[in-house]
Amino acid sequence: MELYDELRARGLIAQVTDEEEIKELINNGKATFYIGFDPTADSLHVGHFMALSFMRRLQKAGNKPIALLGGGTTMIGDPSGRTDMRNMLTRETIEYNAARFKVQMEKFIDFSEDKALMINNADWLLELNYVNLLREIGACFSVNNMLRADCYKQRMERGLSFLEFNYMIMQSYDFLHLFREYNCVMQCGGDDQWSNILGGTELIRRKEGANAYGMTIQLLLTSDGKKMGKTQAGAVWLDPEKTSPYEFFQYWRNIDDSDVINCLKKLTDLSLDEISAMESWEGQKLNEAKEILAYRLTMLVHGEEEAEKALSAARALFQKGTLSENMPQTVLDKSNIPDEGIDIISLLVESGVCTSRSDARRQIQQNAISVDDEKIEDMELRYNVKELEEGIVIKKGKKTFMRVSIE
RNA sequence: GGGAGGGUACCCAAGUGGCUAAAGGGGGCAGACUGUAAAUCUGCUGGUUGACGCCUACGGUGGUUCGAAUCCACUCCCUCCCA
């Protein structure tokens, strides 16, 4: 199957500006294309992962990707798909985040031998001259059209600052710049970027009289239309310091039945044949598909070793009910343990199992806590150094396990 | 610049002097049921405490009052209408 059809079959393509041209372009590996990544946080998340995988698929077919770090655009803040204005980030924060992004992206895309480029739009956006920009670029944009753009619609009710209104112009300017400097003819991005991408192709048409293309990637949504890759605690990060490989694995292991196939298609490198074989799986059997999904993704993001660890930890804990070397653990400092031992409430908080002492009490009252398989009822319970040295396993509810030891 | 309406907990939203740590819904956590799923039912959901209590919290500051999310003054922010 050719690249374009494969992307379609996986449900990755949302919208394209010119299907025939794009097909021709990417199937033959002729395109230089870019995707922008705004460093609004200090780690990439699942949405970025999907974009990077998309990029990698195109790269494999011979196309040349440009990963564009949005050091400049993040100074503005993209209003697309947002109901509120973003917090304004300082330049220092943005630069720090961009550096983090860079490190992570290098793991996913092969930048060697000029096979891909990484560029930062701070290099040209930050030094733009206001009046010159207005005359050269601003004149090409119709405010009437911009206001009709989908990405602003939500914000027309709640308010849109002039700062954010300019985001589309900045992104369009990026595309023009890359077109001129690198012969970049196509921009890809999440489907929420459609308006911004069209802004760019239109600008190139006007300024250069040339055709440029745009293609958007289907957003990763749950079957009931919510964004995937979010938990109560926030995003599912790719940085193992922010979301451990075990947590990452568990996130995918626990997704809704109805989302499994979709995720396999969009996120993993399993072949469509392999995936379609799983489509008939039902009931208990579907858990196998979830496990495969979780394993593959953990492997792609954190490497095979971490994936193995997460898998065996999860299997041991949930299927056999036994303990595992690889389960999440917390090591406490021996010197912080009082002679009479640490009380269970403190232990639950220190180990991160509970968020506060009140929370810990509540959990115990609700019969949710067990230590080494013994339900805890006594809130006065204490553990001394000797007991902790051997390591204990705290369980909260059915899914939270934590080995606690000291050193 | 003029006029009108707003800002309440993670989110939406009720509350117009004490009965308000603040209704209701969503989300989240836990219990039951299950397949580490969904749906359903139940409990919990600011901090600290064994508990009484204490502390913090209704945009910000200052006031009135025995007592303020609620009244007053000033101030910041948002939306809408007119210019």
Short mmCIF file of C-alpha atoms (C1' of nucleotides) in Angstrom, two decimals:
data_model
loop_
_atom_site.label_atom_id
_atom_site.label_comp_id
_atom_site.label_asym_id
_atom_site.label_seq_id
_atom_site.Cartn_x
_atom_site.Cartn_y
_atom_site.Cartn_z
CA MET A 1 0.00 0.00 0.00
CA GLU A 2 1.33 3.40 -0.85
CA LEU A 3 2.05 5.93 1.84
CA TYR A 4 -0.94 8.17 1.29
CA ASP A 5 -3.42 5.32 1.30
CA GLU A 6 -1.82 3.88 4.38
CA LEU A 7 -2.19 7.20 6.20
CA ARG A 8 -5.81 7.31 5.14
CA ALA A 9 -6.45 3.74 6.22
CA ARG A 10 -5.00 4.46 9.62
CA GLY A 11 -7.37 7.36 10.00
CA LEU A 12 -4.55 9.82 10.29
CA ILE A 13 -5.53 12.27 7.61
CA ALA A 14 -8.14 14.84 8.49
CA GLN A 15 -8.05 17.46 5.75
CA VAL A 16 -5.88 18.12 2.72
CA THR A 17 -5.68 21.12 0.43
CA ASP A 18 -5.22 19.13 -2.76
CA GLU A 19 -5.48 15.40 -2.53
CA GLU A 20 -4.07 14.43 -5.92
CA GLU A 21 -1.06 16.71 -5.71
CA ILE A 22 -0.24 15.71 -2.17
CA LYS A 23 -0.57 12.04 -2.98
CA GLU A 24 1.82 12.41 -5.85
CA LEU A 25 4.21 14.46 -3.77
CA ILE A 26 4.52 12.29 -0.71
CA ASN A 27 4.20 8.89 -2.33
CA ASN A 28 7.24 9.70 -4.40
CA GLY A 29 9.19 11.11 -1.51
CA LYS A 30 9.49 14.48 -3.11
CA ALA A 31 8.16 16.72 -0.41
CA THR A 32 9.96 18.90 2.04
CA PHE A 33 7.36 19.54 4.70
CA TYR A 34 7.15 20.94 8.18
CA ILE A 35 5.27 20.60 11.42
CA GLY A 36 5.46 23.24 14.10
CA PHE A 37 5.77 22.47 17.80
CA ASP A 38 5.15 25.26 20.26
CA PRO A 39 7.15 24.73 23.44
CA THR A 40 4.41 25.66 25.88
CA ALA A 41 5.50 23.06 28.43
CA ASP A 42 8.76 21.40 29.39
CA SER A 43 7.92 18.08 27.76
CA LEU A 44 6.27 16.72 24.67
CA HIS A 45 2.99 14.89 25.09
CA VAL A 46 0.98 12.29 23.21
CA GLY A 47 -0.30 14.73 20.61
CA HIS A 48 3.26 15.61 19.73
CA PHE A 49 4.12 11.95 19.59
CA MET A 50 1.47 11.38 17.00
CA ALA A 51 2.75 14.27 14.91
CA LEU A 52 6.30 12.98 15.19
CA SER A 53 5.25 9.48 14.18
CA PHE A 54 3.44 10.99 11.23
CA MET A 55 6.60 12.82 10.35
CA ARG A 56 8.61 9.66 10.61
CA ARG A 57 6.28 7.80 8.27
CA LEU A 58 6.74 10.50 5.67
CA GLN A 59 10.46 10.55 6.23
CA LYS A 60 10.70 6.81 5.66
CA ALA A 61 9.10 7.29 2.29
CA GLY A 62 11.87 9.69 1.37
CA ASN A 63 10.27 12.99 2.24
CA LYS A 64 12.23 15.53 4.18
CA PRO A 65 10.77 16.77 7.44
CA ILE A 66 11.42 20.04 9.12
CA ALA A 67 10.62 20.11 12.81
CA LEU A 68 9.92 23.71 13.59
CA LEU A 69 10.33 24.76 17.18
CA GLY A 70 7.97 27.60 17.94
CA GLY A 71 10.27 29.75 20.01
CA GLY A 72 8.76 32.79 18.33
CA THR A 73 5.14 31.75 17.97
CA THR A 74 4.95 30.72 21.61
CA MET A 75 5.62 34.35 22.48
CA ILE A 76 2.21 35.02 20.91
CA GLY A 77 0.24 31.95 21.94
CA ASP A 78 -2.04 29.99 19.64
CA PRO A 79 -5.71 30.60 20.40
CA SER A 80 -6.85 27.61 18.28
CA GLY A 81 -9.09 25.26 20.16
CA ARG A 82 -8.78 27.20 23.37
CA THR A 83 -11.51 28.81 25.35
CA ASP A 84 -9.21 31.08 27.31
CA MET A 85 -6.09 33.00 26.65
CA ARG A 86 -2.94 31.14 27.47
CA ASN A 87 -0.72 32.27 30.26
CA MET A 88 1.98 34.36 28.78
CA LEU A 89 5.25 32.56 29.05
CA THR A 90 8.50 34.38 29.59
CA ARG A 91 11.18 34.20 27.01
CA GLU A 92 13.40 32.24 29.39
CA THR A 93 10.72 29.62 29.96
CA ILE A 94 10.14 29.26 26.26
CA GLU A 95 13.81 28.83 25.57
CA TYR A 96 14.11 26.26 28.31
CA ASN A 97 11.10 24.34 27.01
CA ALA A 98 12.42 24.48 23.48
CA ALA A 99 15.67 22.95 24.62
CA ARG A 100 13.74 20.12 26.29
CA PHE A 101 11.67 19.58 23.14
CA LYS A 102 14.80 19.41 21.07
CA VAL A 103 16.29 16.63 23.16
CA GLN A 104 13.10 14.59 23.03
CA MET A 105 12.49 15.08 19.33
CA GLU A 106 15.91 13.81 18.47
CA LYS A 107 14.83 10.44 19.80
CA PHE A 108 12.03 10.14 17.29
CA ILE A 109 13.31 11.68 14.12
CA ASP A 110 16.57 10.97 12.34
CA PHE A 111 18.25 14.32 11.89
CA SER A 112 21.54 12.89 10.68
CA GLU A 113 23.00 13.62 7.27
CA ASP A 114 20.50 16.33 6.53
CA LYS A 115 17.64 13.80 6.47
CA ALA A 116 15.61 16.17 8.55
CA LEU A 117 15.98 19.67 9.91
CA MET A 118 15.18 21.27 13.20
CA ILE A 119 14.72 25.00 13.10
CA ASN A 120 13.46 27.57 15.57
CA ASN A 121 11.16 30.32 14.35
CA ALA A 122 12.49 32.62 17.05
CA ASP A 123 15.36 33.10 14.62
CA TRP A 124 13.26 35.16 12.28
CA LEU A 125 10.07 36.10 14.10
CA LEU A 126 11.62 37.88 17.04
CA GLU A 127 13.42 40.40 14.94
CA LEU A 128 10.56 41.35 12.66
CA ASN A 129 9.88 45.02 12.23
CA TYR A 130 6.28 45.88 12.93
CA VAL A 131 5.60 48.35 10.16
CA ASN A 132 7.52 46.37 7.57
CA LEU A 133 5.61 43.25 8.52
CA LEU A 134 2.29 45.02 8.28
CA ARG A 135 3.14 46.31 4.83
CA GLU A 136 4.60 43.12 3.47
CA ILE A 137 2.38 40.51 5.11
CA GLY A 138 -0.47 42.26 6.85
CA ALA A 139 -1.69 43.68 3.57
CA CYS A 140 -2.24 40.12 2.31
CA PHE A 141 -4.67 39.19 5.04
CA SER A 142 -8.33 40.00 5.06
CA VAL A 143 -9.63 40.57 8.55
CA ASN A 144 -13.07 39.61 7.30
CA ASN A 145 -11.77 36.21 6.28
CA MET A 146 -9.73 35.74 9.39
CA LEU A 147 -12.73 36.36 11.59
CA ARG A 148 -14.58 33.64 9.78
CA ALA A 149 -11.81 31.13 10.47
CA ASP A 150 -12.85 28.21 12.57
CA CYS A 151 -10.04 28.58 15.03
CA TYR A 152 -11.31 31.95 16.19
CA LYS A 153 -14.98 31.11 16.33
CA GLN A 154 -14.97 29.81 19.87
CA ARG A 155 -13.11 32.85 20.94
CA MET A 156 -15.39 35.37 19.34
CA GLU A 157 -17.81 34.82 22.20
CA ARG A 158 -15.36 34.82 25.04
CA GLY A 159 -12.90 37.34 23.79
CA LEU A 160 -9.79 37.29 21.70
CA SER A 161 -6.88 39.62 22.23
CA PHE A 162 -5.12 41.29 19.37
CA LEU A 163 -1.98 39.47 20.39
CA GLU A 164 -3.54 36.09 19.78
CA PHE A 165 -5.33 37.27 16.69
CA ASN A 166 -1.90 37.69 15.13
CA TYR A 167 -0.94 34.10 15.71
CA MET A 168 -2.24 33.04 12.32
CA ILE A 169 -0.13 35.69 10.65
CA MET A 170 2.99 34.53 12.43
CA GLN A 171 2.39 30.93 11.47
CA SER A 172 1.66 31.90 7.89
CA TYR A 173 4.84 33.89 7.80
CA ASP A 174 6.75 30.84 9.01
CA PHE A 175 5.43 28.81 6.11
CA LEU A 176 6.40 31.53 3.65
CA HIS A 177 9.85 31.76 5.18
CA LEU A 178 10.40 28.00 5.01
CA PHE A 179 9.07 27.92 1.49
CA ARG A 180 11.55 30.56 0.44
CA GLU A 181 14.57 29.33 2.36
CA TYR A 182 14.13 25.56 2.28
CA ASN A 183 11.74 24.93 -0.55
CA CYS A 184 9.29 23.58 2.00
CA VAL A 185 6.08 22.99 0.08
CA MET A 186 3.80 21.42 2.63
CA GLN A 187 2.74 22.02 6.17
CA CYS A 188 1.19 19.38 8.39
CA GLY A 189 -0.29 19.72 11.84
CA GLY A 190 -3.16 18.80 14.08
CA ASP A 191 -6.58 19.33 12.60
CA ASP A 192 -7.04 22.36 14.83
CA GLN A 193 -4.28 23.96 12.77
CA TRP A 194 -6.25 23.89 9.54
CA SER A 195 -7.02 27.61 9.45
CA ASN A 196 -3.49 28.55 10.33
CA ILE A 197 -2.14 26.29 7.62
CA LEU A 198 -4.47 27.70 5.02
CA GLY A 199 -3.27 31.15 6.03
CA GLY A 200 0.20 30.02 4.99
CA THR A 201 -0.69 28.45 1.67
CA GLU A 202 -2.71 31.53 0.78
CA LEU A 203 0.15 33.84 1.70
CA ILE A 204 2.58 31.85 -0.44
CA ARG A 205 0.19 32.04 -3.35
CA ARG A 206 -0.02 35.79 -3.01
CA LYS A 207 3.62 36.54 -2.38
CA GLU A 208 5.25 33.91 -4.56
CA GLY A 209 2.51 33.00 -6.96
CA ALA A 210 3.22 29.39 -6.10
CA ASN A 211 1.25 26.44 -4.80
CA ALA A 212 1.98 25.12 -1.37
CA TYR A 213 0.07 22.35 0.36
CA GLY A 214 -1.45 21.61 3.68
CA MET A 215 -2.49 18.41 5.38
CA THR A 216 -3.91 17.99 8.83
CA ILE A 217 -3.72 15.02 11.15
CA GLN A 218 -6.83 13.70 12.79
CA LEU A 219 -6.81 14.61 16.46
CA LEU A 220 -6.63 11.70 18.83
CA LEU A 221 -10.06 11.65 20.39
CA THR A 222 -11.87 9.15 22.55
CA SER A 223 -14.98 7.56 21.13
CA ASP A 224 -17.06 10.13 22.99
CA GLY A 225 -15.11 12.99 21.53
CA LYS A 226 -12.73 13.98 24.29
CA LYS A 227 -9.05 14.57 23.77
CA MET A 228 -6.94 11.57 24.60
CA GLY A 229 -3.72 11.73 26.48
CA LYS A 230 -5.09 13.69 29.38
CA THR A 231 -5.60 12.58 32.93
CA GLN A 232 -6.84 14.37 35.98
CA ALA A 233 -3.25 15.11 36.86
CA GLY A 234 -2.65 16.68 33.45
CA ALA A 235 -1.19 15.45 30.22
CA VAL A 236 0.45 12.11 29.66
CA TRP A 237 4.02 13.27 29.10
CA LEU A 238 6.77 11.65 27.12
CA ASP A 239 9.38 12.73 29.64
CA PRO A 240 9.91 9.75 31.99
CA GLU A 241 10.55 12.16 34.83
CA LYS A 242 7.07 13.60 34.44
CA THR A 243 5.17 10.46 33.51
CA SER A 244 7.00 7.28 34.42
CA PRO A 245 7.12 4.49 31.84
CA TYR A 246 4.91 2.43 34.15
CA GLU A 247 2.29 5.18 34.36
CA PHE A 248 2.55 5.68 30.64
CA PHE A 249 2.00 1.98 30.07
CA GLN A 250 -0.94 1.93 32.46
CA TYR A 251 -2.60 4.86 30.75
CA TRP A 252 -2.87 2.90 27.51
CA ARG A 253 -3.59 -0.37 29.25
CA ASN A 254 -6.65 1.24 30.79
CA ILE A 255 -8.23 2.97 27.84
CA ASP A 256 -11.81 2.36 26.85
CA ASP A 257 -12.61 -0.75 24.81
CA SER A 258 -13.93 1.34 21.98
CA ASP A 259 -10.69 3.28 21.58
CA VAL A 260 -8.23 0.42 21.28
CA ILE A 261 -8.29 -0.21 17.56
CA ASN A 262 -8.25 3.46 16.76
CA CYS A 263 -5.17 3.98 18.90
CA LEU A 264 -3.41 0.97 17.44
CA LYS A 265 -3.95 2.33 13.97
CA LYS A 266 -2.99 5.89 14.67
CA LEU A 267 -0.17 5.48 17.13
CA THR A 268 1.62 2.20 16.65
CA ASP A 269 3.79 0.83 13.90
CA LEU A 270 1.90 -2.45 13.75
CA SER A 271 0.77 -3.28 10.26
CA LEU A 272 -2.83 -2.77 9.28
CA ASP A 273 -3.16 -6.51 8.74
CA GLU A 274 -2.09 -7.25 12.27
CA ILE A 275 -4.47 -4.65 13.60
CA SER A 276 -7.44 -5.77 11.58
CA ALA A 277 -6.96 -9.25 13.00
CA MET A 278 -7.61 -7.76 16.43
CA GLU A 279 -10.77 -5.99 15.43
CA SER A 280 -12.85 -9.08 16.07
CA TRP A 281 -11.52 -9.52 19.59
CA GLU A 282 -14.11 -9.08 22.28
CA GLY A 283 -14.49 -9.18 26.02
CA GLN A 284 -11.54 -10.49 27.97
CA LYS A 285 -9.64 -10.93 24.74
CA LEU A 286 -9.63 -7.20 24.18
CA ASN A 287 -7.35 -6.88 27.17
CA GLU A 288 -4.67 -8.51 25.06
CA ALA A 289 -5.06 -5.80 22.47
CA LYS A 290 -4.78 -3.16 25.19
CA GLU A 291 -1.64 -4.82 26.44
CA ILE A 292 -0.16 -4.85 22.97
CA LEU A 293 -1.03 -1.20 22.53
CA ALA A 294 0.50 -0.24 25.85
CA TYR A 295 3.60 -2.30 25.19
CA ARG A 296 4.20 -0.96 21.69
CA LEU A 297 3.76 2.63 22.70
CA THR A 298 5.93 2.34 25.77
CA MET A 299 8.55 0.74 23.59
CA LEU A 300 8.40 3.48 20.99
CA VAL A 301 8.62 6.23 23.57
CA HIS A 302 10.81 4.76 26.30
CA GLY A 303 12.57 1.85 24.64
CA GLU A 304 12.21 -1.89 24.78
CA GLU A 305 13.74 -2.35 28.19
CA GLU A 306 11.32 0.01 29.89
CA ALA A 307 8.43 -1.53 28.02
CA GLU A 308 9.41 -4.99 29.27
CA LYS A 309 9.66 -3.71 32.82
CA ALA A 310 6.30 -2.02 32.69
CA LEU A 311 4.67 -5.05 31.15
CA SER A 312 6.06 -7.51 33.66
CA ALA A 313 5.25 -5.22 36.57
CA ALA A 314 1.68 -4.83 35.39
CA ARG A 315 1.22 -8.53 34.76
CA ALA A 316 2.64 -9.49 38.09
CA LEU A 317 0.51 -7.02 39.99
CA PHE A 318 -2.78 -7.44 38.22
CA GLN A 319 -2.82 -10.94 36.88
CA LYS A 320 -0.86 -12.94 39.38
CA GLY A 321 -1.34 -10.64 42.29
CA THR A 322 2.31 -11.07 43.06
CA LEU A 323 4.93 -8.44 43.50
CA SER A 324 7.33 -7.32 40.95
CA GLU A 325 10.79 -5.84 40.95
CA ASN A 326 9.66 -3.31 38.43
CA MET A 327 6.69 -1.85 40.20
CA PRO A 328 6.71 1.84 41.06
CA GLN A 329 8.74 2.57 44.10
CA THR A 330 9.70 5.27 46.50
CA VAL A 331 12.86 5.27 48.52
CA LEU A 332 12.72 7.26 51.72
CA ASP A 333 15.65 8.71 53.56
CA LYS A 334 16.48 6.62 56.60
CA SER A 335 17.39 9.66 58.65
CA ASN A 336 13.85 11.00 58.34
CA ILE A 337 12.37 7.96 60.05
CA PRO A 338 11.87 8.62 63.76
CA ASP A 339 12.97 5.98 66.28
CA GLU A 340 9.43 5.01 67.13
CA GLY A 341 8.77 4.43 63.43
CA ILE A 342 6.91 6.40 60.80
CA ASP A 343 3.13 6.52 61.05
CA ILE A 344 0.99 5.17 58.27
CA ILE A 345 -0.50 8.58 57.43
CA SER A 346 2.91 10.14 56.89
CA LEU A 347 4.03 7.12 54.97
CA LEU A 348 1.13 7.41 52.55
CA VAL A 349 1.87 11.06 51.93
CA GLU A 350 5.65 10.71 51.70
CA SER A 351 5.37 7.88 49.23
CA GLY A 352 3.06 9.94 47.06
CA VAL A 353 0.22 7.44 47.33
CA CYS A 354 -2.02 10.07 48.94
CA THR A 355 -2.03 13.78 48.29
CA SER A 356 -2.44 15.01 51.85
CA ARG A 357 -2.81 13.72 55.37
CA SER A 358 -6.54 14.32 55.17
CA ASP A 359 -6.67 12.34 51.96
CA ALA A 360 -4.70 9.52 53.58
CA ARG A 361 -7.13 9.38 56.51
CA ARG A 362 -10.08 9.32 54.18
CA GLN A 363 -8.62 6.51 52.13
CA ILE A 364 -8.02 4.44 55.24
CA GLN A 365 -11.55 5.13 56.45
CA GLN A 366 -12.85 4.02 53.09
CA ASN A 367 -10.97 0.80 53.36
CA ALA A 368 -8.79 1.53 50.35
CA ILE A 369 -5.34 1.02 51.79
CA SER A 370 -3.50 -2.18 52.32
CA VAL A 371 0.12 -2.84 53.17
CA ASP A 372 1.63 -6.16 52.17
CA ASP A 373 -1.90 -7.36 51.47
CA GLU A 374 -3.19 -6.50 54.94
CA LYS A 375 -6.05 -4.00 55.01
CA ILE A 376 -5.17 -1.03 57.16
CA GLU A 377 -7.76 0.06 59.69
CA ASP A 378 -5.60 1.51 62.41
CA MET A 379 -4.46 5.03 61.61
CA GLU A 380 -1.94 4.93 64.43
CA LEU A 381 -0.01 2.12 62.84
CA ARG A 382 3.72 2.70 62.64
CA TYR A 383 6.55 1.16 60.66
CA ASN A 384 10.06 1.09 62.02
CA VAL A 385 13.34 1.15 60.20
CA LYS A 386 13.71 -2.60 60.30
CA GLU A 387 10.37 -3.24 58.64
CA LEU A 388 11.03 -0.63 56.00
CA GLU A 389 14.46 -1.93 55.23
CA GLU A 390 12.90 -5.08 53.93
CA GLY A 391 10.55 -3.00 51.85
CA ILE A 392 6.78 -2.86 52.08
CA VAL A 393 4.17 -2.67 49.38
CA ILE A 394 1.36 -0.18 49.72
CA LYS A 395 -1.74 -0.65 47.68
CA LYS A 396 -4.42 2.00 47.26
CA GLY A 397 -7.58 0.81 45.66
CA LYS A 398 -7.12 -1.65 42.89
CA LYS A 399 -4.66 0.10 40.68
CA THR A 400 -2.16 2.02 42.72
CA PHE A 401 0.83 0.05 43.90
CA MET A 402 3.91 1.45 45.54
CA ARG A 403 6.91 -0.29 46.98
CA VAL A 404 8.42 1.73 49.78
CA SER A 405 11.88 1.16 51.11
CA ILE A 406 14.57 3.21 52.81
CA GLU A 407 18.22 3.87 52.46
"C1'" G B 1 -15.07 57.93 26.37
"C1'" G B 2 -20.66 56.59 27.73
"C1'" G B 3 -24.07 52.60 29.22
"C1'" A B 4 -25.31 47.42 30.78
"C1'" G B 5 -23.87 42.66 32.73
"C1'" G B 6 -20.21 39.60 34.93
"C1'" G B 7 -15.55 37.45 37.99
"C1'" U B 8 -17.63 31.69 43.50
"C1'" A B 9 -13.65 25.48 44.70
"C1'" C B 10 -10.33 21.19 39.26
"C1'" C B 11 -14.54 22.84 35.49
"C1'" C B 12 -19.72 24.57 34.87
"C1'" A B 13 -22.92 26.82 38.17
"C1'" A B 14 -26.46 28.25 42.71
"C1'" G B 15 -26.13 31.40 46.62
"C1'" U B 16 -27.57 38.60 48.04
"C1'" G B 17 -25.81 39.59 56.14
"C1'" G B 18 -25.38 34.42 60.63
"C1'" C B 19 -28.48 27.73 59.51
"C1'" U B 20 -22.04 28.43 54.19
"C1'" A B 21 -16.05 24.81 53.76
"C1'" A B 22 -20.29 27.20 50.37
"C1'" A B 23 -26.67 23.81 46.79
"C1'" G B 24 -26.63 21.11 42.06
"C1'" G B 25 -24.00 18.94 37.91
"C1'" G B 26 -19.42 17.33 35.63
"C1'" G B 27 -14.68 15.50 36.70
"C1'" G B 28 -11.64 12.80 40.25
"C1'" C B 29 -10.80 9.12 44.30
"C1'" A B 30 -12.69 4.92 47.00
"C1'" G B 31 -16.43 0.67 47.98
"C1'" A B 32 -19.81 -3.11 45.35
"C1'" C B 33 -20.16 -5.52 40.48
"C1'" U B 34 -16.38 -6.70 36.50
"C1'" G B 35 -12.09 -7.86 32.25
"C1'" U B 36 -6.77 -3.24 35.26
"C1'" A B 37 -12.89 -1.82 30.32
"C1'" A B 38 -17.85 0.39 30.04
"C1'" A B 39 -22.51 0.99 32.44
"C1'" U B 40 -24.84 0.99 37.23
"C1'" C B 41 -25.40 1.68 42.63
"C1'" U B 42 -22.98 3.76 47.32
"C1'" G B 43 -19.55 6.94 49.94
"C1'" C B 44 -15.86 10.74 49.77
"C1'" U B 45 -13.86 15.09 47.38
"C1'" G B 46 -9.64 22.73 51.03
"C1'" G B 47 -5.67 22.06 55.00
"C1'" U B 48 -4.58 20.41 59.95
"C1'" U B 49 -6.65 17.22 63.99
"C1'" G B 50 -8.28 10.81 67.08
"C1'" A B 51 -12.02 14.39 67.84
"C1'" C B 52 -13.76 19.48 69.61
"C1'" G B 53 -11.61 23.11 67.19
"C1'" C B 54 -8.39 26.03 64.50
"C1'" C B 55 -6.54 27.92 59.78
"C1'" U B 56 -7.23 29.09 54.59
"C1'" A B 57 -10.96 30.17 50.63
"C1'" C B 58 -16.06 33.28 46.74
"C1'" G B 59 -10.90 38.70 41.44
"C1'" G B 60 -7.70 42.52 44.70
"C1'" U B 61 -7.42 46.26 48.70
"C1'" G B 62 -9.75 48.78 52.48
"C1'" G B 63 -14.23 49.66 55.30
"C1'" U B 64 -19.40 48.90 57.81
"C1'" U B 65 -21.05 45.01 61.32
"C1'" C B 66 -21.04 41.09 67.22
"C1'" G B 67 -20.94 38.49 62.30
"C1'" A B 68 -19.60 39.41 55.06
"C1'" A B 69 -19.23 35.30 49.16
"C1'" U B 70 -23.49 38.42 50.40
"C1'" C B 71 -23.61 45.69 52.31
"C1'" C B 72 -20.21 50.21 51.11
"C1'" A B 73 -15.69 52.55 48.79
"C1'" C B 74 -11.68 52.15 45.71
"C1'" U B 75 -9.22 48.98 42.22
"C1'" C B 76 -7.99 45.04 38.50
"C1'" C B 77 -9.90 41.80 34.74
"C1'" C B 78 -13.78 39.93 31.16
"C1'" U B 79 -18.32 40.22 27.92
"C1'" C B 80 -22.08 43.01 25.36
"C1'" C B 81 -24.24 47.76 23.34
"C1'" C B 82 -23.09 52.93 21.79
"C1'" A B 83 -18.82 56.16 20.18
#
